[in-house]
CSV table of C-alpha atoms (C1' of nucleotides) in Angstrom, one decimal:
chain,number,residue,atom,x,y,z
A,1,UNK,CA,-59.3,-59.9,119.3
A,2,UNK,CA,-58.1,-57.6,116.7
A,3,UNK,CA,-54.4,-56.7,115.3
A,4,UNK,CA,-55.8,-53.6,113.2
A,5,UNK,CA,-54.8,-50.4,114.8
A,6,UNK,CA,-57.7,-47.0,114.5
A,7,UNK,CA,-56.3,-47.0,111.0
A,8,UNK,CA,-57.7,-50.8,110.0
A,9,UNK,CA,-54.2,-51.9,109.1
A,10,UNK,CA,-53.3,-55.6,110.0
A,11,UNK,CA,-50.1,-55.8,111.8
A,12,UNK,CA,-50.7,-59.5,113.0
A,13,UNK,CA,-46.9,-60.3,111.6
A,14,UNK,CA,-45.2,-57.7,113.6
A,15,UNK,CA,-47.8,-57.8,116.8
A,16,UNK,CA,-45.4,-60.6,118.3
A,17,UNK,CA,-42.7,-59.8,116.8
A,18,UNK,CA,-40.7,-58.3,119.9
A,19,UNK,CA,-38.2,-57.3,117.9
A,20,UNK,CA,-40.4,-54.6,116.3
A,21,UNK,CA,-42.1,-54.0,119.1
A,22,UNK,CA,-39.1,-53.3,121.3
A,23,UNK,CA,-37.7,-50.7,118.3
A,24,UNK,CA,-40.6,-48.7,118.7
A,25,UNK,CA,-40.9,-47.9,122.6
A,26,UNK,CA,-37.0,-47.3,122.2
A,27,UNK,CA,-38.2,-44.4,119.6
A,28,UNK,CA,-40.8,-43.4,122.2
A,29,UNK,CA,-38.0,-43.1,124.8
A,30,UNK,CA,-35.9,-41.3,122.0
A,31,UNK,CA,-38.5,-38.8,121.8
A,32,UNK,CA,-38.9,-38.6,125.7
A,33,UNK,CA,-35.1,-37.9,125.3
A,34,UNK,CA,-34.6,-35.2,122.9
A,35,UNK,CA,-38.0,-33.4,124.4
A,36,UNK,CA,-36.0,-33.3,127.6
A,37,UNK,CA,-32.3,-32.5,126.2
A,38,UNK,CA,-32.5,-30.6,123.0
A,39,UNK,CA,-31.6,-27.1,124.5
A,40,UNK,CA,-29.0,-29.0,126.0
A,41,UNK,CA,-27.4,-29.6,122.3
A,42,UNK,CA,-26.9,-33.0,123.7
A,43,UNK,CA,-27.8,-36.6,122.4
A,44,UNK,CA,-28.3,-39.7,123.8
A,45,UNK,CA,-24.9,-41.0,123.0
A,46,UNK,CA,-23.1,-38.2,124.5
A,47,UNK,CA,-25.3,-38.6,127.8
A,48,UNK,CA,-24.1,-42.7,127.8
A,49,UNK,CA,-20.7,-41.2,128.1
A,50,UNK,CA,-21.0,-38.7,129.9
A,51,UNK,CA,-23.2,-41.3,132.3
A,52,UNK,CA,-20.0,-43.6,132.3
A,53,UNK,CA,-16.9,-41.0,133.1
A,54,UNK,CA,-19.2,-39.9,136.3
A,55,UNK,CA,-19.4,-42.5,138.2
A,56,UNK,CA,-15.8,-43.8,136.9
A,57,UNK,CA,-13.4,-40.9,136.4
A,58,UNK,CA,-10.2,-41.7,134.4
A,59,UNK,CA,-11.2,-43.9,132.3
A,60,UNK,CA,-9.8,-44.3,128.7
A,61,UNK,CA,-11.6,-43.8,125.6
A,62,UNK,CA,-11.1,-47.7,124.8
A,63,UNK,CA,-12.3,-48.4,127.8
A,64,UNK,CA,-16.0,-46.4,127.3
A,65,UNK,CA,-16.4,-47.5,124.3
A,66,UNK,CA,-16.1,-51.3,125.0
A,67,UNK,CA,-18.4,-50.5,128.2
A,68,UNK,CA,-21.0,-49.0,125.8
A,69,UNK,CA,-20.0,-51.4,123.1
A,70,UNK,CA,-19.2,-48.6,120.4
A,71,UNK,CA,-16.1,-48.9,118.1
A,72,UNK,CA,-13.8,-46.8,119.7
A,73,UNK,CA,-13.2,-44.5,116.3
A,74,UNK,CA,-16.8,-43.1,117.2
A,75,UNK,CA,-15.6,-41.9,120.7
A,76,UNK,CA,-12.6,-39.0,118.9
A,77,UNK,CA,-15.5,-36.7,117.5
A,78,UNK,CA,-17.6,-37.4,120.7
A,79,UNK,CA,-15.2,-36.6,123.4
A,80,UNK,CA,-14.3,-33.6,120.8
A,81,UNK,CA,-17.7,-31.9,121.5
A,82,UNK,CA,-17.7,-32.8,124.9
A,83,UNK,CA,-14.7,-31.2,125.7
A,84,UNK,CA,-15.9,-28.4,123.7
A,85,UNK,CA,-18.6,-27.4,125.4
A,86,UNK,CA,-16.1,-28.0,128.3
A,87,UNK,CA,-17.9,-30.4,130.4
A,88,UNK,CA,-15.2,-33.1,129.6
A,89,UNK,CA,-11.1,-32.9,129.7
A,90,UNK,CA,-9.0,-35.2,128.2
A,91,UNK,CA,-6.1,-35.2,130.5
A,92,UNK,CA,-2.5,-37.5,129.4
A,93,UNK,CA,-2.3,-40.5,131.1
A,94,UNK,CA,1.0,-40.8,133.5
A,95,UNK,CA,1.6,-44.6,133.1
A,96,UNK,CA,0.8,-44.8,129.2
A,97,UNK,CA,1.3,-42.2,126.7
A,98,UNK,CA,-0.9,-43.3,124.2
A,99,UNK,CA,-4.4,-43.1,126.1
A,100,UNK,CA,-6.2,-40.2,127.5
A,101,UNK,CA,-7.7,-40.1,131.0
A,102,UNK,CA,-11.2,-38.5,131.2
A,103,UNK,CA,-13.0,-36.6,133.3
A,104,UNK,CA,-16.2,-34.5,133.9
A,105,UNK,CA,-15.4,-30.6,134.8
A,106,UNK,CA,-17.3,-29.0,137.3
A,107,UNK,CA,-19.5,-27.9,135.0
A,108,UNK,CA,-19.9,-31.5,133.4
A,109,UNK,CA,-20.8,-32.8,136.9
A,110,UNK,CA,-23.5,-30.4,137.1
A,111,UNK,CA,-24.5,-30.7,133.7
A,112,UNK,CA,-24.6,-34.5,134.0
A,113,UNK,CA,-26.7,-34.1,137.0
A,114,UNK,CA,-29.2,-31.9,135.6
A,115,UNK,CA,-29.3,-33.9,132.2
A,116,UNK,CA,-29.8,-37.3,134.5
A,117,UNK,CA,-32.6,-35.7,136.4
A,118,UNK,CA,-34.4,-34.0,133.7
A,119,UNK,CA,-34.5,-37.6,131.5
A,120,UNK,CA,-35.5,-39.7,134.2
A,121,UNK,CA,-38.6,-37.1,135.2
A,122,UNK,CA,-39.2,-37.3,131.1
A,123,UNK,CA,-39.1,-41.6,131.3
A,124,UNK,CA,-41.8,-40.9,134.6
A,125,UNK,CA,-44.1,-39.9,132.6
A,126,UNK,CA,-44.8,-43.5,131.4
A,127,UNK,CA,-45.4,-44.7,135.0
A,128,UNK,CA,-49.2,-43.8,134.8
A,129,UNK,CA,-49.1,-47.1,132.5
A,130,UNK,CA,-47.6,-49.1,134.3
A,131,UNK,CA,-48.7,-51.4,137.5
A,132,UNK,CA,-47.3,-51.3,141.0
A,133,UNK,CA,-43.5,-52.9,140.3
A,134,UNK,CA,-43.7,-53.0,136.3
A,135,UNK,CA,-41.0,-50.6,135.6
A,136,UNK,CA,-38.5,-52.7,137.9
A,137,UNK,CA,-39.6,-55.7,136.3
A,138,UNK,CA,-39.6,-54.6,133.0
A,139,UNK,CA,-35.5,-53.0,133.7
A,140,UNK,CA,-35.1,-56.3,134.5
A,141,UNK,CA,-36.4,-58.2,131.8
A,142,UNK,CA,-34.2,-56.2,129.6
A,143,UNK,CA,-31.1,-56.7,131.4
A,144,UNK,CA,-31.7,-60.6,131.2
A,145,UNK,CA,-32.2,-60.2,127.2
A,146,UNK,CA,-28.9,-57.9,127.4
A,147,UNK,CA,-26.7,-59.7,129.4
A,148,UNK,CA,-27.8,-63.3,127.2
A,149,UNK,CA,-26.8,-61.9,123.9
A,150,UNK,CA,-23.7,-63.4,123.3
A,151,UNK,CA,-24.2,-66.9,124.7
A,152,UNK,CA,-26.8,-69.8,123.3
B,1,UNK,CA,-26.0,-54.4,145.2
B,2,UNK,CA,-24.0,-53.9,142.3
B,3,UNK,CA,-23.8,-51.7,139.7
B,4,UNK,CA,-20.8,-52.5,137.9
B,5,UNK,CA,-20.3,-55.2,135.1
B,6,UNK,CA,-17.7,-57.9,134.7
B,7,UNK,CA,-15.4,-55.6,133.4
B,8,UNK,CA,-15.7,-53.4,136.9
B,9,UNK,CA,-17.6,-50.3,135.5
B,10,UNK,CA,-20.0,-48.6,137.0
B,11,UNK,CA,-23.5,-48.0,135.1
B,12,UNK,CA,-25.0,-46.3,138.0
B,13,UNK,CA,-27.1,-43.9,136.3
B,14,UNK,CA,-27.7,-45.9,133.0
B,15,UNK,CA,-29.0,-48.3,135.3
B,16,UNK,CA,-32.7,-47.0,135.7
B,17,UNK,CA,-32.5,-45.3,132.2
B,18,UNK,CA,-35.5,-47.3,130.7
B,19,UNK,CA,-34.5,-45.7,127.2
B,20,UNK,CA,-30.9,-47.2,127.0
B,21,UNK,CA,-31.8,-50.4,128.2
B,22,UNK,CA,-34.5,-50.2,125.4
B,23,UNK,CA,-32.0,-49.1,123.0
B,24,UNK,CA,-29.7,-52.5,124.1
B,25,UNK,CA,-32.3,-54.8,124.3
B,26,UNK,CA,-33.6,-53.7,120.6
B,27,UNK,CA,-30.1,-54.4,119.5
B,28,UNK,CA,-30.0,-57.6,121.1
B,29,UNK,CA,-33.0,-58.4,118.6
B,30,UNK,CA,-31.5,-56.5,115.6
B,31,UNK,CA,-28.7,-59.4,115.9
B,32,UNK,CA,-31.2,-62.0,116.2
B,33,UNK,CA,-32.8,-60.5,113.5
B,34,UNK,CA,-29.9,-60.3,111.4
B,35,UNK,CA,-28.4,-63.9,112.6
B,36,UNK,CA,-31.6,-65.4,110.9
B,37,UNK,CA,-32.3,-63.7,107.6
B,38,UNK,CA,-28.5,-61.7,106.6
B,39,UNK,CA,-28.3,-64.6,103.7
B,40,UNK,CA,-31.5,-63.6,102.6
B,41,UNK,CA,-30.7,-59.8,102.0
B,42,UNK,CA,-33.6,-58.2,103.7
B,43,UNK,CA,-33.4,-55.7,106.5
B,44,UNK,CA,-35.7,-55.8,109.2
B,45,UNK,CA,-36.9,-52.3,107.9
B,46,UNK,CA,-37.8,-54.6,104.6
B,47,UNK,CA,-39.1,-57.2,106.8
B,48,UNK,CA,-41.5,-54.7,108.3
B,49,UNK,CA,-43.2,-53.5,105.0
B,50,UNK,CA,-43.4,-57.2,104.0
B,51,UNK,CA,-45.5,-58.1,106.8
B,52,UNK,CA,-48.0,-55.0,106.4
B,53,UNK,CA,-48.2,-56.0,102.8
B,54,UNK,CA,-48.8,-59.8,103.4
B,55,UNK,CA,-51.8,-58.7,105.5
B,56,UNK,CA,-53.0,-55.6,103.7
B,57,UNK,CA,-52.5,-56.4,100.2
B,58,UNK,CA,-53.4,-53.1,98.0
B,59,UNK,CA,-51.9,-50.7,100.1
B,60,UNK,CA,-50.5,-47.7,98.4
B,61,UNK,CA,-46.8,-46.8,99.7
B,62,UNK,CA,-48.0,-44.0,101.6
B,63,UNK,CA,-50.2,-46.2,103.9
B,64,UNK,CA,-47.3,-48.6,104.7
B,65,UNK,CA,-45.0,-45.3,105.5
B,66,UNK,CA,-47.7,-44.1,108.0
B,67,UNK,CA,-48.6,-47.5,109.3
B,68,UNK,CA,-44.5,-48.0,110.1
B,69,UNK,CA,-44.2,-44.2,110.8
B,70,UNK,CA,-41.4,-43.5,108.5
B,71,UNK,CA,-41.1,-40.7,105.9
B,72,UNK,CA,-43.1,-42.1,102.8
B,73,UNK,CA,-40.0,-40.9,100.4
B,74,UNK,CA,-37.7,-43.6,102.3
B,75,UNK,CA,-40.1,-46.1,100.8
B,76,UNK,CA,-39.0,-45.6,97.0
B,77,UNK,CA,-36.0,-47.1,97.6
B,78,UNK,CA,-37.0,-49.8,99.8
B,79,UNK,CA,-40.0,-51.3,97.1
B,80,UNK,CA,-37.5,-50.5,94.4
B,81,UNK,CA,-35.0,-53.2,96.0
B,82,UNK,CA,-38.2,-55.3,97.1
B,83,UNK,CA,-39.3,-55.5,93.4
B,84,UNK,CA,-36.2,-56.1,92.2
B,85,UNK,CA,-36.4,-59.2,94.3
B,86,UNK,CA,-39.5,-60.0,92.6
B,87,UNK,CA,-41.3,-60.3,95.9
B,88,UNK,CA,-43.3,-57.4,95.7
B,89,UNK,CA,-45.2,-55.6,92.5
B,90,UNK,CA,-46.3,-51.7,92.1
B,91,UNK,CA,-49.8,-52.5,90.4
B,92,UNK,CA,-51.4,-49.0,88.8
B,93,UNK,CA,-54.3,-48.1,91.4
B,94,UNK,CA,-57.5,-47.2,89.0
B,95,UNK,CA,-58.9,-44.6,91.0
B,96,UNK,CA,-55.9,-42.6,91.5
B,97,UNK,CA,-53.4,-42.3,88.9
B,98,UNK,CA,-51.1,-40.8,91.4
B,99,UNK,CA,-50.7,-43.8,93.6
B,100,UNK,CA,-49.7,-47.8,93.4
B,101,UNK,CA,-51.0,-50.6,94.8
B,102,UNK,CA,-48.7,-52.6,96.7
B,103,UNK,CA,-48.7,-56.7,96.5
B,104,UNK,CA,-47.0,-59.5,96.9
B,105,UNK,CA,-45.7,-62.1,94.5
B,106,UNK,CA,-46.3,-65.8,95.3
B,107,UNK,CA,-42.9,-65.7,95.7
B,108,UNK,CA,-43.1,-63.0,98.3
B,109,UNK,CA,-45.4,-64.4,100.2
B,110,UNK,CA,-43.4,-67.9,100.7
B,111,UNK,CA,-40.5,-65.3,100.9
B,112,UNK,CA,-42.4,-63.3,103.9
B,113,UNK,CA,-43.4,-66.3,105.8
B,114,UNK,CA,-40.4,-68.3,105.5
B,115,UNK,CA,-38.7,-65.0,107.3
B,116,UNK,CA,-41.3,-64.7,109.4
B,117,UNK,CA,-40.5,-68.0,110.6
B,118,UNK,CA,-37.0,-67.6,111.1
B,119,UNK,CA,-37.4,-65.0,112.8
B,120,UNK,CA,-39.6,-66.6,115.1
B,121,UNK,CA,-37.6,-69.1,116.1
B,122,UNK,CA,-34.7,-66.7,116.4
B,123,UNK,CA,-36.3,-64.6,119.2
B,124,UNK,CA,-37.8,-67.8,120.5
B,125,UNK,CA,-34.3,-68.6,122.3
B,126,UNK,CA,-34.6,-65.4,124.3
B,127,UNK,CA,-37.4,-67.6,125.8
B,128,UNK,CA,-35.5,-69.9,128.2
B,129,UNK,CA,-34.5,-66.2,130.1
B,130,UNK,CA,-38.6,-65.4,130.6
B,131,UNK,CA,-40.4,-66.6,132.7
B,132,UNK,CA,-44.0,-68.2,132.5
B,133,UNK,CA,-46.6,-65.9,130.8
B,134,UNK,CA,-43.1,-63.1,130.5
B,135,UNK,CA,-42.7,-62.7,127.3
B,136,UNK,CA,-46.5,-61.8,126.7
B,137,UNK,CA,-46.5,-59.3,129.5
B,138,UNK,CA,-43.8,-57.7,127.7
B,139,UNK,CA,-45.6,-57.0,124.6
B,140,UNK,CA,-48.5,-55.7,126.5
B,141,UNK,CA,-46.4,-53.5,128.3
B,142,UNK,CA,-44.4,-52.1,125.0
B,143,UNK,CA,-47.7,-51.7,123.7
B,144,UNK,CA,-48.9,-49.2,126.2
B,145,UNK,CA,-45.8,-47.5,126.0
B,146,UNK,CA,-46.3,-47.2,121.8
B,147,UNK,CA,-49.7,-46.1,121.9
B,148,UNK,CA,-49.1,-43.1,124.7
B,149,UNK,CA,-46.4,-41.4,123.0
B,150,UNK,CA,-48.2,-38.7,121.6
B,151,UNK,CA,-50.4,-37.6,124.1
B,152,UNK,CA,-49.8,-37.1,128.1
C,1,DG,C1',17.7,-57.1,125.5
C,2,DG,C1',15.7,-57.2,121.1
C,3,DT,C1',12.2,-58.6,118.3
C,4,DT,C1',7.4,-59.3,117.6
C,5,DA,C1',2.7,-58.7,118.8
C,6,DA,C1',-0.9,-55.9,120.7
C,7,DA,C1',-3.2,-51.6,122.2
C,8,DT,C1',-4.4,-46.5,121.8
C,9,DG,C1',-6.2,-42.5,119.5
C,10,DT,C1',-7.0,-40.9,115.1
C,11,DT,C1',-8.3,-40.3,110.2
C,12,DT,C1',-10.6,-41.7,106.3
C,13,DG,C1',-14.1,-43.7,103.5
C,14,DA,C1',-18.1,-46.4,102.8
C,15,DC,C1',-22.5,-47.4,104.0
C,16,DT,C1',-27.1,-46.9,106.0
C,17,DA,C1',-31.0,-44.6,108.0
C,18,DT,C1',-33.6,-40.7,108.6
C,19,DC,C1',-35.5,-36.3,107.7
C,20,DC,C1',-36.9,-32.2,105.1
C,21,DA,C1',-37.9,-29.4,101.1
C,22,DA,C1',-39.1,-29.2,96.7
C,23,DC,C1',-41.5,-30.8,92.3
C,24,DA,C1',-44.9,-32.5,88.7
C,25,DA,C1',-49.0,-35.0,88.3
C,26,DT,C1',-53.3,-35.8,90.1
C,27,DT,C1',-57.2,-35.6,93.2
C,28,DT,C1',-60.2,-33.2,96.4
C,29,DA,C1',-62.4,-29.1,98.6
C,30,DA,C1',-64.2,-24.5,98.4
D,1,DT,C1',-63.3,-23.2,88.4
D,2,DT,C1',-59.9,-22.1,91.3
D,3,DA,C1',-57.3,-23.2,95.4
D,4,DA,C1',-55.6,-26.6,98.5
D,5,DA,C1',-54.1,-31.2,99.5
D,6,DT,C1',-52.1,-35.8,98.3
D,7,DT,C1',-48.9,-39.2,95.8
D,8,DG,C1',-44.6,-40.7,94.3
D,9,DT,C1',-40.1,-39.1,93.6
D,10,DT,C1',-35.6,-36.7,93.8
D,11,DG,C1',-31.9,-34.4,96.1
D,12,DG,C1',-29.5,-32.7,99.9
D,13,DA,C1',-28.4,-32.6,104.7
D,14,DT,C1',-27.5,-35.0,108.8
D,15,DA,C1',-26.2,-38.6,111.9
D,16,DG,C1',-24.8,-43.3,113.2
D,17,DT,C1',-22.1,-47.2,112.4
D,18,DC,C1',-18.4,-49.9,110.7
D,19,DA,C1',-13.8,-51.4,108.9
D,20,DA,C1',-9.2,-50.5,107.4
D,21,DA,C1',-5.1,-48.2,107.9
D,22,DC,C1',-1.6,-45.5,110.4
D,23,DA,C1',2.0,-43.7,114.0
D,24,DT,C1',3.0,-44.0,118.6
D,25,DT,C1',3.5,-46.6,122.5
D,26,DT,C1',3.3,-50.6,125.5
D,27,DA,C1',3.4,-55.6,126.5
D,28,DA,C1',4.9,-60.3,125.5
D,29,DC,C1',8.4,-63.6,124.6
D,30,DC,C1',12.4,-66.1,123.7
DNA sequence: GGTTAAATGTTTGACTATCCAACAATTTAA
DNA sequence: TTAAATTGTTGGATAGTCAAACATTTAACC
């Protein structure tokens, strides 16, 4: 067996290395991404929030970040942009003064929808290489390594 | 079924989102990565052109950049700081004036597998979460997923 | 109840990574 | 021999991430 690729470079190092390995599908995935949200002026990021105040209107800005383990600082110019291309509102929370509640406009729900459908036909591409049940197994996998991060 | 975590959020439509489960999962490993070599100032973008190097010795810095697919001018930097560890030397290429010759110094090369080994054994503790014959199923699969990015 | 501690959104600055366009020197192709 | 391509390099633009500080507001505690 060989670890040269077409170009005869020896990767043997990095072949096992899953930490390499799992960098670059995440860049192919990137790609698949921005292919099928670029018009949509729309990053990844912004589609992990926007993925998190759908299904749980009202949340705070604290509480996004934590659930996509971002420093909260990085939400201000995020939620900016979102509410300025007015598919977001910050509205003042009742019961504490200092946080914001957030929610998708109409349009935002729609956008959301369209942005969720157009990504996940972009990830089906990648089914042709994968076996009967991989891509369950494999979204599995992952959230084992994710969910084991902190712990020994 | 569930969607939601501990913390009662709902990740419904990340849930399936084979790129942000890449994205977390490759963080997972940056931290591993980091845990294990941090005291010994190297990235793991350093790491990555100190295993091509180990196993293609001679390269010019062009090579590396396409073999890692990154822009060749983010490599001046990088072998500047690797040379100024002293564990890898620009040698003057005879046919082409233009160009160097990348190698490692016997200190690089203890340097390289020592981190290679760390790093080993650092992502050998995501292990106990795989099952038999798992973790080699996994780089299989992310290697389909590399080598189909380009075409359809 | 009044003091202390903590949380929220925000700003700022530093730092890193990545990418693109240019450039001189050099090599290759026509 | 002239034109085109390559190599290393620099500089600028952009984006992502992180930590520290701050005012406002809430929670904890004795």
């Amino acid at each position: 067996m060989s670890n040269d690729d077409q170009n005869g470079i020896d990767y043997s190092m990095l072949q096992s290395r899953l930490g390499y390995k799992l960098r670059r599908a995440q860049l192919v995935y990137f790609d698949v991404f921005f292919e099928a949200c670029a018009q949509e002026g729309i990053t990844p990021g912004l589609f992990s929030i926007l993925a998190i105040i759908y299904h749980n209107p009202g949340l705070t800005q604290s509480a996004v970040s934590t659930a996509l383990d971002v420093d909260r600082s990085a939400m201000v110019a995020a939620i900016d942009k979102l509410e300025s291309m007015e598919v977001v509102e910050r509205r003042k929370s009742k019961n504490d003064r200092r946080s914001y509640a957030l929610y998708l406009t109409e349009k935002g729900k729609e956008f959301t929808e369209r942005l969720n459908r157009k990504v996940s036909t972009g990830e089906d591409r990648f089914d042709k290489f994968m076996k009967e049940g991989e891509r369950e197994w494999l979204l599995d996998l992952l959230d084992r390594i994710i969910e084991n991060r902190k712990g020994n």
